[in-house]
Amino acid sequence: MLGEHKAKDLFFSGIIKNNPTFVLFLGMCPTLATTTTFQGAFGMALITTLVLTMSTISVSLIRNIIPSQIRIPVYVIIIATLTKTLELLMQGYVTSLYQSLGIYLPLIVVNCIVLGRAEAFAQKNKLLPSAIDGLATGMGFTLSLSVISFLRELIGTGSIVFPNYLDPRQLLFSIRFFPQQYAISLFTTPAGAFLTLGILAGILVWVQVKIQERQILQEVPGTRLKNNSAPEGGK
Amino acid sequence: MNLGESKKFMYSILLMLTALFSSLILTIVYLGVKPSIVKQQKEALNSTLKTAWADQKPIEADSVSALKPFIYTIGGSVKAEIEKHFIVKDQGESFLVKSTGRNGPIKTFISLDTAGNVLTFDIIEQAETKGIWENANRGYKTKIGYRDLSAVNLQGTKPEKGQVDFRIIANSKPNQIQSGATLTSTGIRYAFRGVYHFINSSTYTGQLPKGGQ
């Protein structure tokens, strides 16, 4: 049975320590393309999380039955089936989101986060850890996409609009933070996506470095940290 | 057959079984979701056409793409406009939609009954290639070239009892119409899928199909 601490570690590792977007830089295509609006990115991330969790569960369940020689095509079939199933359900019941995601929805099949977690984790682990890993990675992806899209829509348009997925004529909320004339429309373009991603990834790395430095200082008081990690006397 | 080959054979069978199982699941899901998809498409078509006609505004490219089962474009969607609108008392209404892609316009005739069900949606005129016209009219194995149909224009007329309030007037030269009468009338029958009566060599009038198909 999975220990409580291990489960917690696994969960937070997927969300923060091994965040698929900011740390591992996986799934860049949907990250850059669907983060124009907060509602689109959030929907995309939710669907990816569902596919991720269900695929890791499925792969974990059949890991002892499938010969290793054909495991990759089988994983692809599983992921494609799950993606297509969700796509059909969205087409039937959440049409506005289905239309706004467009081609990026079927492209979840080739999202390297999904296949990556199936291959790197689920095929070696039991059901519960695999499910936690899939869910945590998905939540990490959701968090990243939400932050990027929120900033892009906010800076690019000055407001955040979030419709009801089930009834697009109704808005769940629409908040204007500043007049549109002050918005920087560059952030709604692909260039803005790269810019936002780069800045956020930089901030995250800086925070992680600072945390590590503090940990080292706490463990060994009086230690002086050097910015240059090159060995002394090296050229 | 040595051991390696037998293993390969087994793996192939296993992969095929996985794919079959996947197809089975997807078929079940599709059959379950299909009524909802059709309902959504119907609602989208109804509201888009009616709003566009009421506002007298073109239908934007995104909406045209979303209405793909009913409205076609060649070379991607640019916009669509409702050229004519016909109301048939107690039977429904029809729209003549001109949808424009990068490679030219297509005119589609869409008839809806009073409940908003799509009775017909057929391409009646296309500027460019015959091949595409035939492909677009999927399900109809007609040999009629679009050029026969492109000579036909819809012109609205006053409603008459028992008739649809439009007339199809072939505007080519009389001898051409005479020689192409069979083709044209067949074409119109294909295009409108209704019951049409030949009046004279240059004018057709028709009744809205009852019940729809």
CSV table of C-alpha atoms in Angstrom, one decimal:
chain,number,residue,atom,x,y,z
A,1,MET,CA,0.0,0.0,0.0
A,2,LEU,CA,1.2,3.5,-0.8
A,3,GLY,CA,2.3,5.4,2.3
A,4,GLU,CA,0.6,8.8,3.1
A,5,HIS,CA,3.9,10.7,2.8
A,6,LYS,CA,4.9,9.0,-0.4
A,7,ALA,CA,1.5,9.8,-1.9
A,8,LYS,CA,1.8,13.4,-0.8
A,9,ASP,CA,5.3,13.7,-2.3
A,10,LEU,CA,4.1,12.1,-5.5
A,11,PHE,CA,1.2,14.5,-5.7
A,12,PHE,CA,3.2,17.7,-5.1
A,13,SER,CA,6.0,16.5,-7.3
A,14,GLY,CA,3.7,16.4,-10.3
A,15,ILE,CA,2.3,19.8,-9.6
A,16,ILE,CA,5.3,21.8,-8.6
A,17,LYS,CA,8.7,20.0,-8.5
A,18,ASN,CA,8.2,18.2,-11.8
A,19,ASN,CA,5.7,20.6,-13.3
A,20,PRO,CA,5.3,19.5,-16.9
A,21,THR,CA,5.2,23.0,-18.4
A,22,PHE,CA,7.6,25.2,-16.3
A,23,VAL,CA,10.1,22.5,-15.2
A,24,LEU,CA,10.0,19.7,-17.8
A,25,PHE,CA,8.9,21.9,-20.7
A,26,LEU,CA,6.6,19.2,-22.1
A,27,GLY,CA,3.3,19.8,-24.1
A,28,MET,CA,4.5,23.2,-25.4
A,29,CYS,CA,2.2,23.1,-28.4
A,30,PRO,CA,-1.1,23.4,-26.5
A,31,THR,CA,0.6,25.6,-23.9
A,32,LEU,CA,1.5,28.2,-26.5
A,33,ALA,CA,-1.6,27.8,-28.7
A,34,THR,CA,-4.5,27.6,-26.4
A,35,THR,CA,-3.5,30.1,-23.8
A,36,THR,CA,-4.9,33.1,-25.6
A,37,THR,CA,-8.0,33.0,-23.4
A,38,PHE,CA,-8.3,31.8,-19.9
A,39,GLN,CA,-11.5,29.8,-20.6
A,40,GLY,CA,-10.0,28.0,-23.5
A,41,ALA,CA,-6.8,27.1,-21.7
A,42,PHE,CA,-8.6,26.0,-18.6
A,43,GLY,CA,-10.9,23.7,-20.7
A,44,MET,CA,-7.9,22.3,-22.6
A,45,ALA,CA,-6.1,21.6,-19.3
A,46,LEU,CA,-9.1,19.9,-17.8
A,47,ILE,CA,-9.5,17.6,-20.8
A,48,THR,CA,-5.8,16.8,-20.8
A,49,THR,CA,-6.0,16.0,-17.1
A,50,LEU,CA,-8.8,13.6,-17.6
A,51,VAL,CA,-7.0,11.9,-20.5
A,52,LEU,CA,-3.8,11.8,-18.5
A,53,THR,CA,-5.4,10.3,-15.4
A,54,MET,CA,-7.5,7.7,-17.3
A,55,SER,CA,-4.6,6.7,-19.5
A,56,THR,CA,-2.2,6.2,-16.6
A,57,ILE,CA,-4.9,4.1,-14.8
A,58,SER,CA,-5.5,2.0,-17.9
A,59,VAL,CA,-1.8,1.5,-18.6
A,60,SER,CA,-1.1,0.5,-15.0
A,61,LEU,CA,-4.0,-2.0,-15.1
A,62,ILE,CA,-2.8,-3.7,-18.3
A,63,ARG,CA,1.0,-3.4,-17.7
A,64,ASN,CA,1.5,-7.0,-16.9
A,65,ILE,CA,-0.6,-8.3,-19.9
A,66,ILE,CA,0.9,-6.2,-22.7
A,67,PRO,CA,4.3,-7.5,-24.0
A,68,SER,CA,7.0,-4.7,-23.8
A,69,GLN,CA,7.6,-5.0,-27.6
A,70,ILE,CA,4.2,-3.6,-28.5
A,71,ARG,CA,3.6,-1.4,-25.5
A,72,ILE,CA,4.0,1.9,-27.2
A,73,PRO,CA,1.4,1.3,-30.0
A,74,VAL,CA,-1.0,-0.1,-27.4
A,75,TYR,CA,-0.5,3.1,-25.2
A,76,VAL,CA,-1.2,5.2,-28.3
A,77,ILE,CA,-4.4,3.3,-29.0
A,78,ILE,CA,-5.5,3.7,-25.4
A,79,ILE,CA,-4.7,7.5,-25.4
A,80,ALA,CA,-6.4,8.0,-28.8
A,81,THR,CA,-9.5,6.1,-27.7
A,82,LEU,CA,-9.8,8.2,-24.5
A,83,THR,CA,-9.2,11.5,-26.4
A,84,LYS,CA,-11.7,10.6,-29.1
A,85,THR,CA,-14.3,9.6,-26.5
A,86,LEU,CA,-13.9,12.9,-24.7
A,87,GLU,CA,-13.9,14.8,-28.0
A,88,LEU,CA,-17.2,13.2,-29.0
A,89,LEU,CA,-18.7,13.9,-25.6
A,90,MET,CA,-17.6,17.5,-25.8
A,91,GLN,CA,-19.0,17.8,-29.3
A,92,GLY,CA,-22.3,16.6,-28.0
A,93,TYR,CA,-22.6,18.4,-24.7
A,94,VAL,CA,-20.0,21.2,-24.5
A,95,THR,CA,-20.0,22.4,-28.1
A,96,SER,CA,-18.7,25.9,-27.5
A,97,LEU,CA,-15.5,24.6,-25.8
A,98,TYR,CA,-15.2,21.9,-28.5
A,99,GLN,CA,-15.2,24.6,-31.2
A,100,SER,CA,-12.9,26.9,-29.4
A,101,LEU,CA,-10.2,24.2,-28.9
A,102,GLY,CA,-10.4,23.2,-32.5
A,103,ILE,CA,-7.5,21.1,-33.7
A,104,TYR,CA,-5.7,21.1,-30.4
A,105,LEU,CA,-8.3,18.8,-28.9
A,106,PRO,CA,-7.4,15.7,-31.1
A,107,LEU,CA,-3.8,16.7,-30.7
A,108,ILE,CA,-3.9,15.6,-27.1
A,109,VAL,CA,-3.2,12.1,-28.5
A,110,VAL,CA,0.3,13.2,-29.4
A,111,ASN,CA,0.9,15.3,-26.3
A,112,CYS,CA,4.2,14.1,-24.9
A,113,ILE,CA,3.0,14.6,-21.3
A,114,VAL,CA,0.4,11.9,-21.7
A,115,LEU,CA,2.6,9.3,-23.4
A,116,GLY,CA,5.5,10.3,-21.2
A,117,ARG,CA,3.7,9.6,-18.0
A,118,ALA,CA,2.4,6.3,-19.3
A,119,GLU,CA,5.8,5.2,-20.4
A,120,ALA,CA,7.9,6.6,-17.5
A,121,PHE,CA,5.6,5.9,-14.6
A,122,ALA,CA,2.4,4.0,-15.1
A,123,GLN,CA,3.9,1.0,-16.8
A,124,LYS,CA,6.2,0.4,-13.8
A,125,ASN,CA,3.8,1.2,-11.0
A,126,LYS,CA,0.6,0.0,-9.5
A,127,LEU,CA,-2.8,1.5,-9.9
A,128,LEU,CA,-2.9,4.0,-7.1
A,129,PRO,CA,0.5,5.6,-7.5
A,130,SER,CA,-0.2,5.8,-11.3
A,131,ALA,CA,-3.6,7.4,-10.8
A,132,ILE,CA,-2.0,10.0,-8.3
A,133,ASP,CA,0.8,10.7,-10.8
A,134,GLY,CA,-1.5,11.2,-13.7
A,135,LEU,CA,-3.9,13.4,-11.7
A,136,ALA,CA,-1.0,15.4,-10.2
A,137,THR,CA,0.7,16.0,-13.5
A,138,GLY,CA,-2.6,17.0,-15.0
A,139,MET,CA,-3.2,19.4,-12.2
A,140,GLY,CA,0.3,20.8,-12.7
A,141,PHE,CA,-0.5,21.3,-16.4
A,142,THR,CA,-3.8,22.9,-15.5
A,143,LEU,CA,-2.1,25.3,-13.0
A,144,SER,CA,0.5,26.3,-15.6
A,145,LEU,CA,-2.0,26.9,-18.4
A,146,SER,CA,-4.3,28.8,-16.1
A,147,VAL,CA,-1.6,31.1,-14.9
A,148,ILE,CA,-0.2,31.7,-18.5
A,149,SER,CA,-3.6,32.3,-20.0
A,150,PHE,CA,-4.8,34.5,-17.2
A,151,LEU,CA,-1.8,36.8,-17.6
A,152,ARG,CA,-2.0,36.8,-21.3
A,153,GLU,CA,-5.8,37.6,-21.4
A,154,LEU,CA,-5.4,40.1,-18.6
A,155,ILE,CA,-2.5,42.1,-20.2
A,156,GLY,CA,-3.7,41.5,-23.7
A,157,THR,CA,-7.3,42.6,-23.3
A,158,GLY,CA,-7.6,44.2,-19.9
A,159,SER,CA,-10.3,41.8,-18.8
A,160,ILE,CA,-11.1,38.1,-18.0
A,161,VAL,CA,-14.2,36.6,-19.5
A,162,PHE,CA,-15.3,33.1,-18.5
A,163,PRO,CA,-18.5,31.7,-20.1
A,164,ASN,CA,-20.5,28.8,-18.9
A,165,TYR,CA,-19.2,25.8,-20.8
A,166,LEU,CA,-22.6,24.2,-21.0
A,167,ASP,CA,-24.4,27.3,-22.1
A,168,PRO,CA,-22.1,29.8,-23.9
A,169,ARG,CA,-24.7,32.5,-23.9
A,170,GLN,CA,-24.3,32.8,-20.1
A,171,LEU,CA,-21.1,34.2,-18.5
A,172,LEU,CA,-19.9,32.8,-15.3
A,173,PHE,CA,-17.9,35.9,-14.7
A,174,SER,CA,-16.5,38.8,-16.7
A,175,ILE,CA,-14.1,41.2,-14.9
A,176,ARG,CA,-12.5,44.2,-16.5
A,177,PHE,CA,-9.3,45.2,-14.7
A,178,PHE,CA,-8.4,48.2,-16.8
A,179,PRO,CA,-9.7,50.0,-20.0
A,180,GLN,CA,-8.9,48.2,-23.2
A,181,GLN,CA,-6.9,51.2,-24.5
A,182,TYR,CA,-4.2,50.3,-22.0
A,183,ALA,CA,-4.1,46.6,-23.0
A,184,ILE,CA,-0.9,45.3,-24.7
A,185,SER,CA,-2.3,43.2,-27.6
A,186,LEU,CA,1.1,41.6,-28.2
A,187,PHE,CA,0.3,39.2,-25.3
A,188,THR,CA,-2.6,37.7,-27.3
A,189,THR,CA,-0.2,36.8,-30.2
A,190,PRO,CA,2.1,33.8,-30.3
A,191,ALA,CA,5.0,36.1,-29.4
A,192,GLY,CA,3.2,37.0,-26.2
A,193,ALA,CA,2.8,33.3,-25.4
A,194,PHE,CA,6.6,32.7,-25.6
A,195,LEU,CA,7.3,35.9,-23.6
A,196,THR,CA,4.8,35.0,-20.8
A,197,LEU,CA,6.1,31.4,-20.7
A,198,GLY,CA,9.7,32.5,-20.6
A,199,ILE,CA,9.1,35.1,-17.8
A,200,LEU,CA,7.1,32.7,-15.7
A,201,ALA,CA,9.6,29.8,-16.1
A,202,GLY,CA,12.4,32.2,-15.2
A,203,ILE,CA,10.6,33.4,-12.1
A,204,LEU,CA,10.0,29.7,-11.1
A,205,VAL,CA,13.6,28.8,-11.5
A,206,TRP,CA,14.7,31.9,-9.5
A,207,VAL,CA,12.3,30.9,-6.7
A,208,GLN,CA,13.6,27.3,-6.7
A,209,VAL,CA,17.2,28.4,-6.5
A,210,LYS,CA,16.4,30.8,-3.7
A,211,ILE,CA,14.6,28.0,-1.8
A,212,GLN,CA,17.6,25.6,-2.3
A,213,GLU,CA,20.0,28.2,-1.1
A,214,ARG,CA,18.0,28.8,2.0
A,215,GLN,CA,17.8,25.1,2.7
A,216,ILE,CA,21.6,24.7,2.3
A,217,LEU,CA,22.1,27.7,4.7
A,218,GLN,CA,19.8,26.2,7.2
A,219,GLU,CA,21.5,22.8,7.1
A,220,VAL,CA,25.1,24.2,7.3
A,221,PRO,CA,25.1,27.6,9.1
A,222,GLY,CA,27.9,29.9,8.0
A,223,THR,CA,28.2,28.4,4.5
A,224,ARG,CA,28.9,31.1,1.9
A,225,LEU,CA,27.2,30.4,-1.4
A,226,LYS,CA,28.9,31.4,-4.6
A,227,ASN,CA,27.1,32.5,-7.7
A,228,ASN,CA,29.7,30.9,-10.0
A,229,SER,CA,29.6,27.2,-9.5
A,230,ALA,CA,32.7,26.5,-11.6
A,231,PRO,CA,35.5,24.7,-9.8
A,232,GLU,CA,38.3,26.9,-8.4
A,233,GLY,CA,41.3,27.1,-10.7
A,234,GLY,CA,39.2,25.9,-13.7
A,235,LYS,CA,39.4,27.7,-17.0
B,1,MET,CA,7.2,-20.6,-38.9
B,2,ASN,CA,10.0,-20.1,-36.3
B,3,LEU,CA,9.5,-18.7,-32.8
B,4,GLY,CA,10.3,-15.1,-33.8
B,5,GLU,CA,7.7,-15.1,-36.5
B,6,SER,CA,5.0,-16.7,-34.3
B,7,LYS,CA,5.7,-14.0,-31.7
B,8,LYS,CA,5.3,-11.3,-34.3
B,9,PHE,CA,2.1,-12.9,-35.4
B,10,MET,CA,0.8,-13.0,-31.9
B,11,TYR,CA,1.7,-9.4,-31.3
B,12,SER,CA,-0.1,-8.4,-34.5
B,13,ILE,CA,-3.2,-10.2,-33.4
B,14,LEU,CA,-2.9,-8.5,-30.0
B,15,LEU,CA,-2.6,-5.1,-31.5
B,16,MET,CA,-5.6,-5.8,-33.8
B,17,LEU,CA,-7.7,-6.9,-30.9
B,18,THR,CA,-6.8,-3.7,-29.0
B,19,ALA,CA,-7.7,-1.6,-32.0
B,20,LEU,CA,-11.0,-3.5,-32.4
B,21,PHE,CA,-11.9,-3.0,-28.8
B,22,SER,CA,-11.1,0.6,-29.1
B,23,SER,CA,-13.3,0.9,-32.2
B,24,LEU,CA,-16.1,-0.8,-30.4
B,25,ILE,CA,-15.9,1.6,-27.5
B,26,LEU,CA,-15.8,4.6,-29.8
B,27,THR,CA,-18.8,3.3,-31.8
B,28,ILE,CA,-20.9,2.9,-28.6
B,29,VAL,CA,-19.9,6.4,-27.5
B,30,TYR,CA,-20.7,7.9,-30.9
B,31,LEU,CA,-24.1,6.2,-31.1
B,32,GLY,CA,-24.8,7.5,-27.6
B,33,VAL,CA,-23.7,11.1,-28.4
B,34,LYS,CA,-25.0,11.3,-32.0
B,35,PRO,CA,-28.6,12.6,-31.1
B,36,SER,CA,-27.1,15.4,-29.1
B,37,ILE,CA,-24.6,16.3,-31.8
B,38,VAL,CA,-27.4,16.5,-34.4
B,39,LYS,CA,-29.5,18.6,-32.0
B,40,GLN,CA,-26.6,21.0,-31.5
B,41,GLN,CA,-26.0,21.3,-35.2
B,42,LYS,CA,-29.7,21.9,-35.8
B,43,GLU,CA,-29.8,24.6,-33.2
B,44,ALA,CA,-26.7,26.2,-34.5
B,45,LEU,CA,-27.9,26.3,-38.0
B,46,ASN,CA,-31.3,27.7,-37.0
B,47,SER,CA,-30.0,30.4,-34.8
B,48,THR,CA,-27.2,31.4,-37.2
B,49,LEU,CA,-29.4,31.6,-40.2
B,50,LYS,CA,-32.2,33.5,-38.4
B,51,THR,CA,-29.9,35.9,-36.6
B,52,ALA,CA,-27.9,36.6,-39.8
B,53,TRP,CA,-31.1,37.3,-41.7
B,54,ALA,CA,-32.7,39.4,-39.0
B,55,ASP,CA,-29.5,41.5,-38.5
B,56,GLN,CA,-28.8,41.6,-42.3
B,57,LYS,CA,-25.2,40.7,-41.5
B,58,PRO,CA,-22.8,38.2,-43.1
B,59,ILE,CA,-22.1,35.0,-41.2
B,60,GLU,CA,-18.5,35.0,-39.9
B,61,ALA,CA,-16.0,32.5,-41.0
B,62,ASP,CA,-16.0,30.6,-37.7
B,63,SER,CA,-19.7,30.1,-37.8
B,64,VAL,CA,-19.5,29.0,-41.4
B,65,SER,CA,-16.9,26.3,-40.4
B,66,ALA,CA,-19.2,25.2,-37.6
B,67,LEU,CA,-22.0,24.7,-40.0
B,68,LYS,CA,-19.9,22.5,-42.3
B,69,PRO,CA,-22.5,19.7,-42.6
B,70,PHE,CA,-24.9,22.1,-44.2
B,71,ILE,CA,-22.8,24.9,-45.7
B,72,TYR,CA,-19.7,24.2,-47.8
B,73,THR,CA,-16.9,26.5,-48.9
B,74,ILE,CA,-14.0,25.8,-51.2
B,75,GLY,CA,-10.6,26.7,-49.9
B,76,GLY,CA,-11.5,27.5,-46.3
B,77,SER,CA,-14.3,29.6,-44.9
B,78,VAL,CA,-14.3,33.4,-45.4
B,79,LYS,CA,-17.9,34.3,-44.9
B,80,ALA,CA,-21.5,33.5,-45.8
B,81,GLU,CA,-24.4,35.7,-46.7
B,82,ILE,CA,-28.1,35.0,-46.9
B,83,GLU,CA,-29.2,36.1,-50.4
B,84,LYS,CA,-32.8,35.2,-50.2
B,85,HIS,CA,-35.2,34.1,-47.5
B,86,PHE,CA,-38.6,32.4,-48.2
B,87,ILE,CA,-41.3,31.8,-45.7
B,88,VAL,CA,-43.8,29.1,-46.6
B,89,LYS,CA,-46.9,29.5,-44.5
B,90,ASP,CA,-47.4,26.6,-42.0
B,91,GLN,CA,-44.6,24.6,-43.7
B,92,GLY,CA,-41.4,26.3,-42.8
B,93,GLU,CA,-38.8,28.6,-44.4
B,94,SER,CA,-35.9,28.4,-46.8
B,95,PHE,CA,-32.7,30.3,-47.1
B,96,LEU,CA,-30.5,30.7,-50.1
B,97,VAL,CA,-27.0,31.0,-48.6
B,98,LYS,CA,-24.0,32.2,-50.5
B,99,SER,CA,-20.9,30.9,-48.7
B,100,THR,CA,-17.5,32.1,-49.9
B,101,GLY,CA,-14.2,30.4,-49.5
B,102,ARG,CA,-10.9,31.6,-50.9
B,103,ASN,CA,-11.6,29.8,-54.2
B,104,GLY,CA,-15.0,31.2,-54.9
B,105,PRO,CA,-18.6,31.1,-53.7
B,106,ILE,CA,-21.1,28.3,-53.4
B,107,LYS,CA,-24.8,28.8,-53.2
B,108,THR,CA,-26.7,26.4,-50.9
B,109,PHE,CA,-30.4,26.1,-50.5
B,110,ILE,CA,-31.5,25.2,-47.0
B,111,SER,CA,-35.1,24.4,-46.1
B,112,LEU,CA,-36.3,24.1,-42.6
B,113,ASP,CA,-39.7,23.0,-41.3
B,114,THR,CA,-41.6,24.9,-38.7
B,115,ALA,CA,-39.8,22.9,-35.9
B,116,GLY,CA,-36.5,23.9,-37.3
B,117,ASN,CA,-35.6,20.5,-38.7
B,118,VAL,CA,-33.5,20.6,-41.8
B,119,LEU,CA,-35.5,19.3,-44.8
B,120,THR,CA,-33.0,19.9,-47.5
B,121,PHE,CA,-29.5,21.4,-47.8
B,122,ASP,CA,-28.2,21.2,-51.3
B,123,ILE,CA,-25.7,23.1,-53.4
B,124,ILE,CA,-27.4,24.6,-56.4
B,125,GLU,CA,-24.6,26.7,-57.8
B,126,GLN,CA,-20.9,26.7,-57.7
B,127,ALA,CA,-18.4,28.9,-59.5
B,128,GLU,CA,-15.5,26.5,-59.9
B,129,THR,CA,-14.9,22.9,-60.4
B,130,LYS,CA,-17.4,20.3,-61.4
B,131,GLY,CA,-15.6,17.6,-59.4
B,132,ILE,CA,-16.0,19.5,-56.1
B,133,TRP,CA,-19.6,20.1,-56.9
B,134,GLU,CA,-20.2,16.3,-57.2
B,135,ASN,CA,-18.2,15.6,-54.1
B,136,ALA,CA,-20.0,18.2,-52.1
B,137,ASN,CA,-23.3,16.7,-53.1
B,138,ARG,CA,-22.3,13.5,-51.4
B,139,GLY,CA,-24.9,10.8,-51.6
B,140,TYR,CA,-26.2,11.9,-54.9
B,141,LYS,CA,-24.8,10.1,-57.9
B,142,THR,CA,-25.8,12.7,-60.4
B,143,LYS,CA,-23.9,13.2,-63.6
B,144,ILE,CA,-25.3,16.7,-64.1
B,145,GLY,CA,-22.7,19.3,-64.4
B,146,TYR,CA,-22.8,22.3,-62.3
B,147,ARG,CA,-22.8,24.4,-65.5
B,148,ASP,CA,-26.4,23.3,-66.2
B,149,LEU,CA,-27.3,24.4,-62.7
B,150,SER,CA,-25.3,27.6,-62.8
B,151,ALA,CA,-27.6,28.9,-65.5
B,152,VAL,CA,-30.4,28.7,-63.0
B,153,ASN,CA,-31.1,31.5,-60.6
B,154,LEU,CA,-33.6,31.7,-57.8
B,155,GLN,CA,-36.0,34.6,-58.0
B,156,GLY,CA,-38.6,35.2,-55.3
B,157,THR,CA,-42.2,35.5,-56.3
B,158,LYS,CA,-45.4,36.1,-54.5
B,159,PRO,CA,-46.6,33.1,-52.5
B,160,GLU,CA,-49.4,31.1,-54.0
B,161,LYS,CA,-51.6,28.6,-52.2
B,162,GLY,CA,-50.1,25.2,-52.3
B,163,GLN,CA,-46.9,26.4,-53.8
B,164,VAL,CA,-43.6,27.4,-52.5
B,165,ASP,CA,-43.1,31.1,-52.8
B,166,PHE,CA,-40.2,31.0,-55.1
B,167,ARG,CA,-39.6,30.2,-58.7
B,168,ILE,CA,-36.7,28.9,-60.4
B,169,ILE,CA,-36.1,30.6,-63.7
B,170,ALA,CA,-33.6,29.4,-66.1
B,171,ASN,CA,-32.0,32.5,-67.5
B,172,SER,CA,-30.2,30.9,-70.4
B,173,LYS,CA,-31.3,31.2,-74.0
B,174,PRO,CA,-34.5,29.4,-74.8
B,175,ASN,CA,-32.9,26.8,-77.1
B,176,GLN,CA,-30.3,26.0,-74.5
B,177,ILE,CA,-33.0,25.4,-71.9
B,178,GLN,CA,-35.0,23.3,-74.3
B,179,SER,CA,-32.0,21.2,-75.1
B,180,GLY,CA,-31.0,21.0,-71.5
B,181,ALA,CA,-34.5,20.8,-70.1
B,182,THR,CA,-34.2,17.2,-68.9
B,183,LEU,CA,-30.8,17.8,-67.3
B,184,THR,CA,-31.8,21.0,-65.7
B,185,SER,CA,-35.1,19.7,-64.3
B,186,THR,CA,-33.3,16.6,-63.0
B,187,GLY,CA,-30.7,18.8,-61.5
B,188,ILE,CA,-33.3,20.9,-59.8
B,189,ARG,CA,-34.9,17.8,-58.5
B,190,TYR,CA,-31.6,16.6,-57.1
B,191,ALA,CA,-30.9,20.0,-55.8
B,192,PHE,CA,-34.2,20.6,-54.0
B,193,ARG,CA,-35.2,17.0,-53.4
B,194,GLY,CA,-38.8,18.1,-53.7
B,195,VAL,CA,-41.8,17.7,-56.0
B,196,TYR,CA,-41.5,20.2,-58.8
B,197,HIS,CA,-43.7,20.9,-61.7
B,198,PHE,CA,-42.5,21.9,-65.1
B,199,ILE,CA,-44.5,24.9,-66.2
B,200,ASN,CA,-42.8,25.9,-69.4
B,201,SER,CA,-39.4,25.9,-71.0
B,202,SER,CA,-38.0,28.6,-68.9
B,203,THR,CA,-39.9,28.6,-65.6
B,204,TYR,CA,-40.2,26.0,-62.8
B,205,THR,CA,-42.2,26.2,-59.7
B,206,GLY,CA,-42.3,23.8,-56.9
B,207,GLN,CA,-43.8,22.6,-53.6
B,208,LEU,CA,-41.9,22.1,-50.4
B,209,PRO,CA,-41.4,18.4,-49.8
B,210,LYS,CA,-43.8,17.1,-47.2
B,211,GLY,CA,-42.3,15.5,-44.2
B,212,GLY,CA,-38.7,16.0,-45.3
B,213,GLN,CA,-36.1,13.4,-45.7
